[in-house]
Short mmCIF file of C-alpha atoms in Angstrom, two decimals:
data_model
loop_
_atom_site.label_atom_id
_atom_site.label_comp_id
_atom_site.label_asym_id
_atom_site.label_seq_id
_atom_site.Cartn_x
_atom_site.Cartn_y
_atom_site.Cartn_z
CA UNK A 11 52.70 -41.82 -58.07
CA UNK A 12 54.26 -39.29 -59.98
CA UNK A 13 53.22 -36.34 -57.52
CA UNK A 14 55.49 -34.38 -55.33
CA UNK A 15 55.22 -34.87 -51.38
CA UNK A 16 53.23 -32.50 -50.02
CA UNK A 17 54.65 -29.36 -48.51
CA UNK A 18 54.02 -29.17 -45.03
CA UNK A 19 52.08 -25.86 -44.64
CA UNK A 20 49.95 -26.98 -41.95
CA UNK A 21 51.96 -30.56 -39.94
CA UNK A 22 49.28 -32.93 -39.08
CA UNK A 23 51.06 -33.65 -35.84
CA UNK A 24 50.21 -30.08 -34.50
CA UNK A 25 45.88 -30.98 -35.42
CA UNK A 26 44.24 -31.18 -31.82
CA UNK A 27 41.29 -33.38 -31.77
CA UNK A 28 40.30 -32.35 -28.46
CA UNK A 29 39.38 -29.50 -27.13
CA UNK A 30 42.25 -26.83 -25.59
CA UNK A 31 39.65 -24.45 -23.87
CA UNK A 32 36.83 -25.68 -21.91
CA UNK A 33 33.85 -22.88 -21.78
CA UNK A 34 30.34 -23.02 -22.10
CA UNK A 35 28.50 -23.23 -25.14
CA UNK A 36 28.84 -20.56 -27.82
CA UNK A 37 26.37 -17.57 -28.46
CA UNK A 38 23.21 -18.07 -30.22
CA UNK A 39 23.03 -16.24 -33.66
CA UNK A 40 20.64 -13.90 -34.76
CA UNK A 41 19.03 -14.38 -38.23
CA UNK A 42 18.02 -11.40 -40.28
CA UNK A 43 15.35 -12.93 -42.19
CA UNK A 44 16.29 -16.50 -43.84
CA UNK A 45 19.74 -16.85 -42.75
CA UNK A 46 19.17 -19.45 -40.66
CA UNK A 47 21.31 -22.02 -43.24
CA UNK A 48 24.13 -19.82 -42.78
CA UNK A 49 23.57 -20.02 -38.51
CA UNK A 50 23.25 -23.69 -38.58
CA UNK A 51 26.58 -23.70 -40.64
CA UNK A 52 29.04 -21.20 -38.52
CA UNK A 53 27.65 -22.68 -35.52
CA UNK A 54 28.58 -26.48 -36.54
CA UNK A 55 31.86 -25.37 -38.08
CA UNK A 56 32.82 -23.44 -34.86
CA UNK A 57 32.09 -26.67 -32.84
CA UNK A 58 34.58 -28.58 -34.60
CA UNK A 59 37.48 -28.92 -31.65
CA UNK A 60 40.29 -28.90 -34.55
CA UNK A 61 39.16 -26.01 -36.77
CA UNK A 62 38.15 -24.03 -33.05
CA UNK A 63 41.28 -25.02 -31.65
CA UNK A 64 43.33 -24.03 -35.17
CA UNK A 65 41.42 -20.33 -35.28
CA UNK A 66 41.41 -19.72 -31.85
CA UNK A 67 45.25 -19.35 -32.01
CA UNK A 68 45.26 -16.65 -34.41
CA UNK A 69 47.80 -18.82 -36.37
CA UNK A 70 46.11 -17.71 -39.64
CA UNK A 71 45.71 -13.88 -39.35
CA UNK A 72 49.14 -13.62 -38.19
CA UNK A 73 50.20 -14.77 -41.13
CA UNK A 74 47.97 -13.87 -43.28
CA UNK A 75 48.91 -11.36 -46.48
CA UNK A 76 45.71 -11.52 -47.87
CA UNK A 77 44.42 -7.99 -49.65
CA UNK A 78 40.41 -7.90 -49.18
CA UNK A 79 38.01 -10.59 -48.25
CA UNK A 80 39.85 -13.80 -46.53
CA UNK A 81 37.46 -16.28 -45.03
CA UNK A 82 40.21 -18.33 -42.77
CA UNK A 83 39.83 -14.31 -41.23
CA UNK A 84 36.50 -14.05 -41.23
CA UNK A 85 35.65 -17.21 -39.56
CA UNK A 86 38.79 -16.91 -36.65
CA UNK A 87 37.38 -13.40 -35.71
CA UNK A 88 33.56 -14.99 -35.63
CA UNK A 89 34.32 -18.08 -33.91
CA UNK A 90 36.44 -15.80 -31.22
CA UNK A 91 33.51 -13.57 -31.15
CA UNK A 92 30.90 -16.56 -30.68
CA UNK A 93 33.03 -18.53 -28.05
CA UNK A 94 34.51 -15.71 -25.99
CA UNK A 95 31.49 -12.98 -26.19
CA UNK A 96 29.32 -12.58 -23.15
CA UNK A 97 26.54 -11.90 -25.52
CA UNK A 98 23.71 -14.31 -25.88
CA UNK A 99 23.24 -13.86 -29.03
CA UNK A 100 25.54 -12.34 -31.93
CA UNK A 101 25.36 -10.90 -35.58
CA UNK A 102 27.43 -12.76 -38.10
CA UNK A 103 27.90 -9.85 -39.38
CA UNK A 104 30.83 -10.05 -41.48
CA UNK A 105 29.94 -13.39 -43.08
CA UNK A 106 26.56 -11.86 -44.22
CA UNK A 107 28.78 -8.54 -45.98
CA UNK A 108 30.62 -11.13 -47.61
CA UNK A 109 28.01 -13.88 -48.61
CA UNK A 110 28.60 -13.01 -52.45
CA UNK A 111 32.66 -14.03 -51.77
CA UNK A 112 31.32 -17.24 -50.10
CA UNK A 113 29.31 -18.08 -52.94
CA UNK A 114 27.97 -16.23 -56.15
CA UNK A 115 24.81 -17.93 -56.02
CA UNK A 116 24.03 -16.91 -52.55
CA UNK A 117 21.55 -13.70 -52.68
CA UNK A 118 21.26 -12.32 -49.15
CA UNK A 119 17.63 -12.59 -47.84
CA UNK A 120 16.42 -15.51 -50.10
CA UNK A 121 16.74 -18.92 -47.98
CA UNK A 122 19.39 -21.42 -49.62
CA UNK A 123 20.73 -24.78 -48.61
CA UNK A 124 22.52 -25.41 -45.56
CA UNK A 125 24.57 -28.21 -47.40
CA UNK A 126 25.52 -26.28 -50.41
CA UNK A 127 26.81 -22.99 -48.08
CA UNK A 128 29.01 -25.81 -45.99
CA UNK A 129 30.85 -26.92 -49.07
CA UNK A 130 30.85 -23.32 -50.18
CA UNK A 131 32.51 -22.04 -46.70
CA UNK A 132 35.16 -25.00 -46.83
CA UNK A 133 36.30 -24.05 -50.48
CA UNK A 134 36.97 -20.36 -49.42
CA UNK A 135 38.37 -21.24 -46.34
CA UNK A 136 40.83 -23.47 -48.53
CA UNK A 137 41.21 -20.72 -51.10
CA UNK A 138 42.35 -18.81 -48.34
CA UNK A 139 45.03 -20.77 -46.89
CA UNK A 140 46.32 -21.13 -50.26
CA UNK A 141 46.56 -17.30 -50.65
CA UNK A 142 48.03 -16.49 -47.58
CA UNK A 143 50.65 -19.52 -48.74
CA UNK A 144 52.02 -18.08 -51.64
CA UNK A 145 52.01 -21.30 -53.45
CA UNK A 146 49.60 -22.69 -55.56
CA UNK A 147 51.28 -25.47 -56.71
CA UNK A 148 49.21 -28.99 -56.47
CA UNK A 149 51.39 -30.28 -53.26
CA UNK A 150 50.53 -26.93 -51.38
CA UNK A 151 46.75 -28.06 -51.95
CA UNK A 152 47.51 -30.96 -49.96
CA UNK A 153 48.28 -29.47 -46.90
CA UNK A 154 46.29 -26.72 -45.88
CA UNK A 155 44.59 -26.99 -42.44
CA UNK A 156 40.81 -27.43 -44.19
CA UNK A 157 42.46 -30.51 -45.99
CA UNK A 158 44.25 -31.82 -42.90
CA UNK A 159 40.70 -32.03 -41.11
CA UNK A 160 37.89 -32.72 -43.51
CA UNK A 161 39.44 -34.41 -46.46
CA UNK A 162 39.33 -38.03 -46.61
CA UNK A 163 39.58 -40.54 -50.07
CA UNK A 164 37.21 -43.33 -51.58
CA UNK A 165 38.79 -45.99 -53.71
CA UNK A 166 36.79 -47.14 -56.72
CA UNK A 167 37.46 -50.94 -57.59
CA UNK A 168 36.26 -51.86 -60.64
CA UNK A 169 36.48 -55.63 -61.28
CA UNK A 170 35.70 -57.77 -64.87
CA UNK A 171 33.36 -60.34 -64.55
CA UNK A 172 34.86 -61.76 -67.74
CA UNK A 173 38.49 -62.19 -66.81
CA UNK A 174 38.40 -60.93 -63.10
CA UNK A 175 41.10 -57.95 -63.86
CA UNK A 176 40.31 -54.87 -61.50
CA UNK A 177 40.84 -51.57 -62.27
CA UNK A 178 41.76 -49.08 -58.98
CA UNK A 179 40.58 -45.54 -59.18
CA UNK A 180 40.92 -42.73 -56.49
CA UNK A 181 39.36 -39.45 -55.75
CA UNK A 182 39.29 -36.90 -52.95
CA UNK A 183 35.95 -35.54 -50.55
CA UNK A 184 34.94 -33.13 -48.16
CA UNK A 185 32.18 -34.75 -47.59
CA UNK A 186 29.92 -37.80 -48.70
CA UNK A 187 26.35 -37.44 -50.20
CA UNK A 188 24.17 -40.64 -49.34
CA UNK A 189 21.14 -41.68 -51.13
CA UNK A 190 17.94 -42.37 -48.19
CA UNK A 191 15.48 -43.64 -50.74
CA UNK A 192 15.65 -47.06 -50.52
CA UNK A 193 16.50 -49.89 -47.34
CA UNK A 194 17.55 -46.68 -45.06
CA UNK A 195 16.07 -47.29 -41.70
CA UNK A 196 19.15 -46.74 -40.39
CA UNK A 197 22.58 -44.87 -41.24
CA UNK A 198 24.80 -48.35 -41.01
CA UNK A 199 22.35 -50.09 -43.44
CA UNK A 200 23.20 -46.89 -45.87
CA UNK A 201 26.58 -47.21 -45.68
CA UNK A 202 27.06 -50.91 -46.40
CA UNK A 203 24.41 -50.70 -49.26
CA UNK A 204 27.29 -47.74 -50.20
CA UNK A 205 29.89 -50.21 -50.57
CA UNK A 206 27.96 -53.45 -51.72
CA UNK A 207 29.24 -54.13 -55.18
CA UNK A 208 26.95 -52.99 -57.87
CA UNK A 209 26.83 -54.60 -61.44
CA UNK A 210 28.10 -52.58 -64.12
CA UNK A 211 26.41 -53.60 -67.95
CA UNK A 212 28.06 -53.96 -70.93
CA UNK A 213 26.33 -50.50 -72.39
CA UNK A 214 27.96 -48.56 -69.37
CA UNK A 215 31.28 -48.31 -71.85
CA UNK A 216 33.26 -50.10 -69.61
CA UNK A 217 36.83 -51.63 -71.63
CA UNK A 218 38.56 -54.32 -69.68
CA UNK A 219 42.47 -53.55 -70.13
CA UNK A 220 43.00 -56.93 -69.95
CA UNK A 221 40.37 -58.52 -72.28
CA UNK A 222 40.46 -55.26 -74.71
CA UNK A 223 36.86 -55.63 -74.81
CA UNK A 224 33.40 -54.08 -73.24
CA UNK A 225 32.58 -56.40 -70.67
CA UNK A 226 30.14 -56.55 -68.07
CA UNK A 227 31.55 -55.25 -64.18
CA UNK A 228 31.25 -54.79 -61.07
CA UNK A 229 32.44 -51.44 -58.72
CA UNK A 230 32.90 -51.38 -55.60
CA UNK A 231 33.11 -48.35 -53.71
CA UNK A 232 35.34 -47.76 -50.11
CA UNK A 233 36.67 -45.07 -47.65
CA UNK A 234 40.40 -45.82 -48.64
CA UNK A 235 41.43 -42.86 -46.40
CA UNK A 236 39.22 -41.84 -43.78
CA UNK A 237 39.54 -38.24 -42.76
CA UNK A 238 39.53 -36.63 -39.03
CA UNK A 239 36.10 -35.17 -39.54
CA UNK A 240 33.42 -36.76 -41.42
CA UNK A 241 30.71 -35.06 -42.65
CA UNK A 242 27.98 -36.93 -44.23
CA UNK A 243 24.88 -34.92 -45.82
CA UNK A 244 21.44 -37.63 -46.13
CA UNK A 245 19.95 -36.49 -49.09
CA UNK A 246 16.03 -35.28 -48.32
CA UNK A 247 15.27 -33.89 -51.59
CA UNK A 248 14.19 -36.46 -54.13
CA UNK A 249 16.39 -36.08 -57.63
CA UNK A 250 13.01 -37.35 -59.46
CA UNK A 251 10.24 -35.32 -57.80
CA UNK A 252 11.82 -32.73 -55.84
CA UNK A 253 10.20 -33.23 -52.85
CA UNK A 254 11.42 -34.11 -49.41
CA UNK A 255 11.95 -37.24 -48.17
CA UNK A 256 10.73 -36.39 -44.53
CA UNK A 257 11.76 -40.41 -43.39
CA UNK A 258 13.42 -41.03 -40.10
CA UNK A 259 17.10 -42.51 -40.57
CA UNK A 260 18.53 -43.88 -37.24
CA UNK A 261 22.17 -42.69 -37.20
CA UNK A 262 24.39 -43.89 -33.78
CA UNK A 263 26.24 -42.10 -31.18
CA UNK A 264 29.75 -43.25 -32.21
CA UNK A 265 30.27 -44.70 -35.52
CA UNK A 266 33.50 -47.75 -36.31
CA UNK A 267 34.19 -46.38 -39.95
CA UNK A 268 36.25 -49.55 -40.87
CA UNK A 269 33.40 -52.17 -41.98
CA UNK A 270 33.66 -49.38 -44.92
CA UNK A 271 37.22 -49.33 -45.36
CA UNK A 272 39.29 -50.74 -48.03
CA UNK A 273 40.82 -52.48 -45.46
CA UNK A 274 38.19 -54.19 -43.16
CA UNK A 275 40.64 -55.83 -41.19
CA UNK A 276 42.51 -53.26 -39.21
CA UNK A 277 41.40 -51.86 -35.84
CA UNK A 278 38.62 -50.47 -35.47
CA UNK A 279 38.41 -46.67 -36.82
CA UNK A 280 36.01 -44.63 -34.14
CA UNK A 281 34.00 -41.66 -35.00
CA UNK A 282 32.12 -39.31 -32.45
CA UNK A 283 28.86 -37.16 -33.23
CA UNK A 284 29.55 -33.84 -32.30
CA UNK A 285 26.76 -31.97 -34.25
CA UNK A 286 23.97 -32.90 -36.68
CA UNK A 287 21.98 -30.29 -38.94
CA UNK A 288 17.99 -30.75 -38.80
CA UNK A 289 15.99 -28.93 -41.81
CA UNK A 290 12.13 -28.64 -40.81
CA UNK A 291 9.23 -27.95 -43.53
CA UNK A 292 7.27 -29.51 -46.09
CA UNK A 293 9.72 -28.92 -49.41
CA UNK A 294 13.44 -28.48 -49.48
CA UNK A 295 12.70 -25.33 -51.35
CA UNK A 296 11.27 -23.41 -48.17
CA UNK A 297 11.02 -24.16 -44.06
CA UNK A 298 14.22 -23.73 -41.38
CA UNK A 299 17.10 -24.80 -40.30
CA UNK A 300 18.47 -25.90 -37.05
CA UNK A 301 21.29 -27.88 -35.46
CA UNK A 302 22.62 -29.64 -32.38
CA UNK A 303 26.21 -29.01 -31.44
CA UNK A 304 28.39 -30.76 -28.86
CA UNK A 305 30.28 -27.96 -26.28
CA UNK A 306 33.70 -27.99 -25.51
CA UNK A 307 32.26 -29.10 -21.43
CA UNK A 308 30.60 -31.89 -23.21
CA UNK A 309 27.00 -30.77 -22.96
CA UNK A 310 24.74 -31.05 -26.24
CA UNK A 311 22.98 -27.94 -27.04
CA UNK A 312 19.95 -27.10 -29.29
CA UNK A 313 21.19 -23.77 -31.17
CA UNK A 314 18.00 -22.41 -33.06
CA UNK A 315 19.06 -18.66 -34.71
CA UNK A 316 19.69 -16.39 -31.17
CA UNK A 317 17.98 -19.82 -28.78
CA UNK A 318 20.94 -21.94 -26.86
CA UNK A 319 19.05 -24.45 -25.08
CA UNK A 320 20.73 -27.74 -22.99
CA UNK A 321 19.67 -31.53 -24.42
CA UNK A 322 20.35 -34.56 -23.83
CA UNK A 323 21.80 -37.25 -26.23
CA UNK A 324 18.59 -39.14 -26.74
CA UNK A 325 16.96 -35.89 -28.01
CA UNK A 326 19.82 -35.25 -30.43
CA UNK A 327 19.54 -38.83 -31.80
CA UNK A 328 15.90 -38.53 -32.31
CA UNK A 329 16.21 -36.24 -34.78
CA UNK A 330 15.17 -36.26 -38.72
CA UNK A 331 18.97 -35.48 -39.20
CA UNK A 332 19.60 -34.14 -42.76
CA UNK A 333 23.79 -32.97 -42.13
CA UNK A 334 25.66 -35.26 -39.64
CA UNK A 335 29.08 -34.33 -38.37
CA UNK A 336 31.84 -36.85 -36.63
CA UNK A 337 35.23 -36.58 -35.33
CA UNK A 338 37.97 -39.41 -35.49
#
């Protein structure tokens, strides 16, 4: 309420969830000492049929006024050169020049985190649509082709135990963090532990508007808006010790997104795995990255650095998975 409609930079009716182009699986990418999180990254990013299909059309560089570095740029010419190259194997060449544009903490040759360079890519991907749009006005942020595909939004219910009033709050993701430590044998039992309500107290400062008082609550968390590509990060490194929570989490095939809706009681909302992220190593300080991506012919592929190998689903779901990627 209160906000303008958003402009229509990018209409959601033109986002392809399928693949236009079938080919085989894209080239392999070589690492240059610890740049494997960067690899496992591009490679998952460029097997995302709406963002491949998007830069693939050169819709963005055609447009695009953008003096100097532009990542929507950088990643159309790199998933052109990855998907279309003969090569098996390929420098991401550009996106290593430019790592310090990508993210100021990023120092080329020290390994970082796979997670943290994904939310860092998607921000300057976004920065750049909003560049090449001329408008930075809050509606323009609402529509720009990153936003369109990976932005979804939870509702936060917050109800008074004392006089049952509820207080709705709202807020936009990317992506969604979820904590392994406890009752996570499996992904489904993490996401309905997400959304179980969870007792607020009294010293938690939270006022009823109703009873104009501190009062004990509950909050209940939900997917109010579920976006076309979900990207859920399981978080391996333990906030109290540091170290890695090396625990296998079952995660399925294709995941029905409504039981964690705000609205349980539409159809059911279907999500595909099209790539996972696997980190390997004893701390989340040091070891490798690698993923599994899902071709445009339908074939899962192992990509390690410059390695392509063929797999089958059962490998890919046998994984210690520690990114997880799905498409409505």
């Amino acid at each position: 309420e209160g906000m303008s409609l958003p402009q229509r930079i990018f209409p959601p009716e033109k986002i392809c969830m399928d693949w236009q182009q079938r080919q085989r699986p894209g080239a392999g990418l070589l690492n240059l000492g610890n740049t494997c999180y960067i690899n496992v990254i591009l490679q998952c990013l460029t097997h995302t049929p709406p963002l491949a299909n998007y830069l693939l059309s050169h819709k963005h560089s055609q447009a695009c006024q953008q003096q100097g570095f532009c990542m929507m740029c950088t990643m159309e010419a790199h998933v052109r050169k990855v998907l279309c190259s003969s090569a098996t194997a390929v420098l991401p060449g550009a996106v290593l020049r430019d790592l310090k544009f990508i993210g100021e903490e990023f120092e080329y040759g020290r390994q970082e985190n796979a997670y943290e360079f994904l939310r860092c890519t998607l921000s300057a991907m976004h920065r750049a649509c909003l560049s090449s749009s001329h408008d930075s006005d809050v509606s323009s942020q609402e529509a720009t082709i990153i936003h369109r595909i990976f932005r979804g939004f939870m509702k936060s219910r917050v109800t008074c135990l004392s006089c049952q009033g509820v207080v709705d709050s709202y807020k936009a993701f990317l992506d969604v963090s979820l904590d392994i430590r406890v009752r996570a044998s499996s992904l489904l039992t993490v996401l309905e532990d997400s959304v179980t309500p969870k007792q607020l107290d009294q010293k938690e400062g939270f006022r009823c508007s109703k009873c104009k008082k501190k009062a004990a609550a509950s909050k209940k968390v939900t997917v109010h808006q579920a976006p076309r590509v979900l990207m859920l990060c399981l978080e391996r490194a333990d906030q109290w010790t540091g170290t890695k929570i090396s625990k296998f989490v079952e995660y399925p095939e294709y995941l029905d997104l409504r039981p964690y809706m705000s609205d349980t009681a539409g159809e059911p909302l279907l999500c595909s795995l099209y790539a996972i992220v696997v980190h390997s190593g004893d701390t989340c300080l040091e070891g490798h990255f690698f993923c599994y991506t899902k071709a445009s012919n339908g074939l899962w592929y192992k990509m390690d650095d410059e390695c392509v190998d063929n797999c089958d689903i059962h490998t890919v779901l046998g994984q210690q998975a520690y990114l997880l990627f799905y498409a409505r």
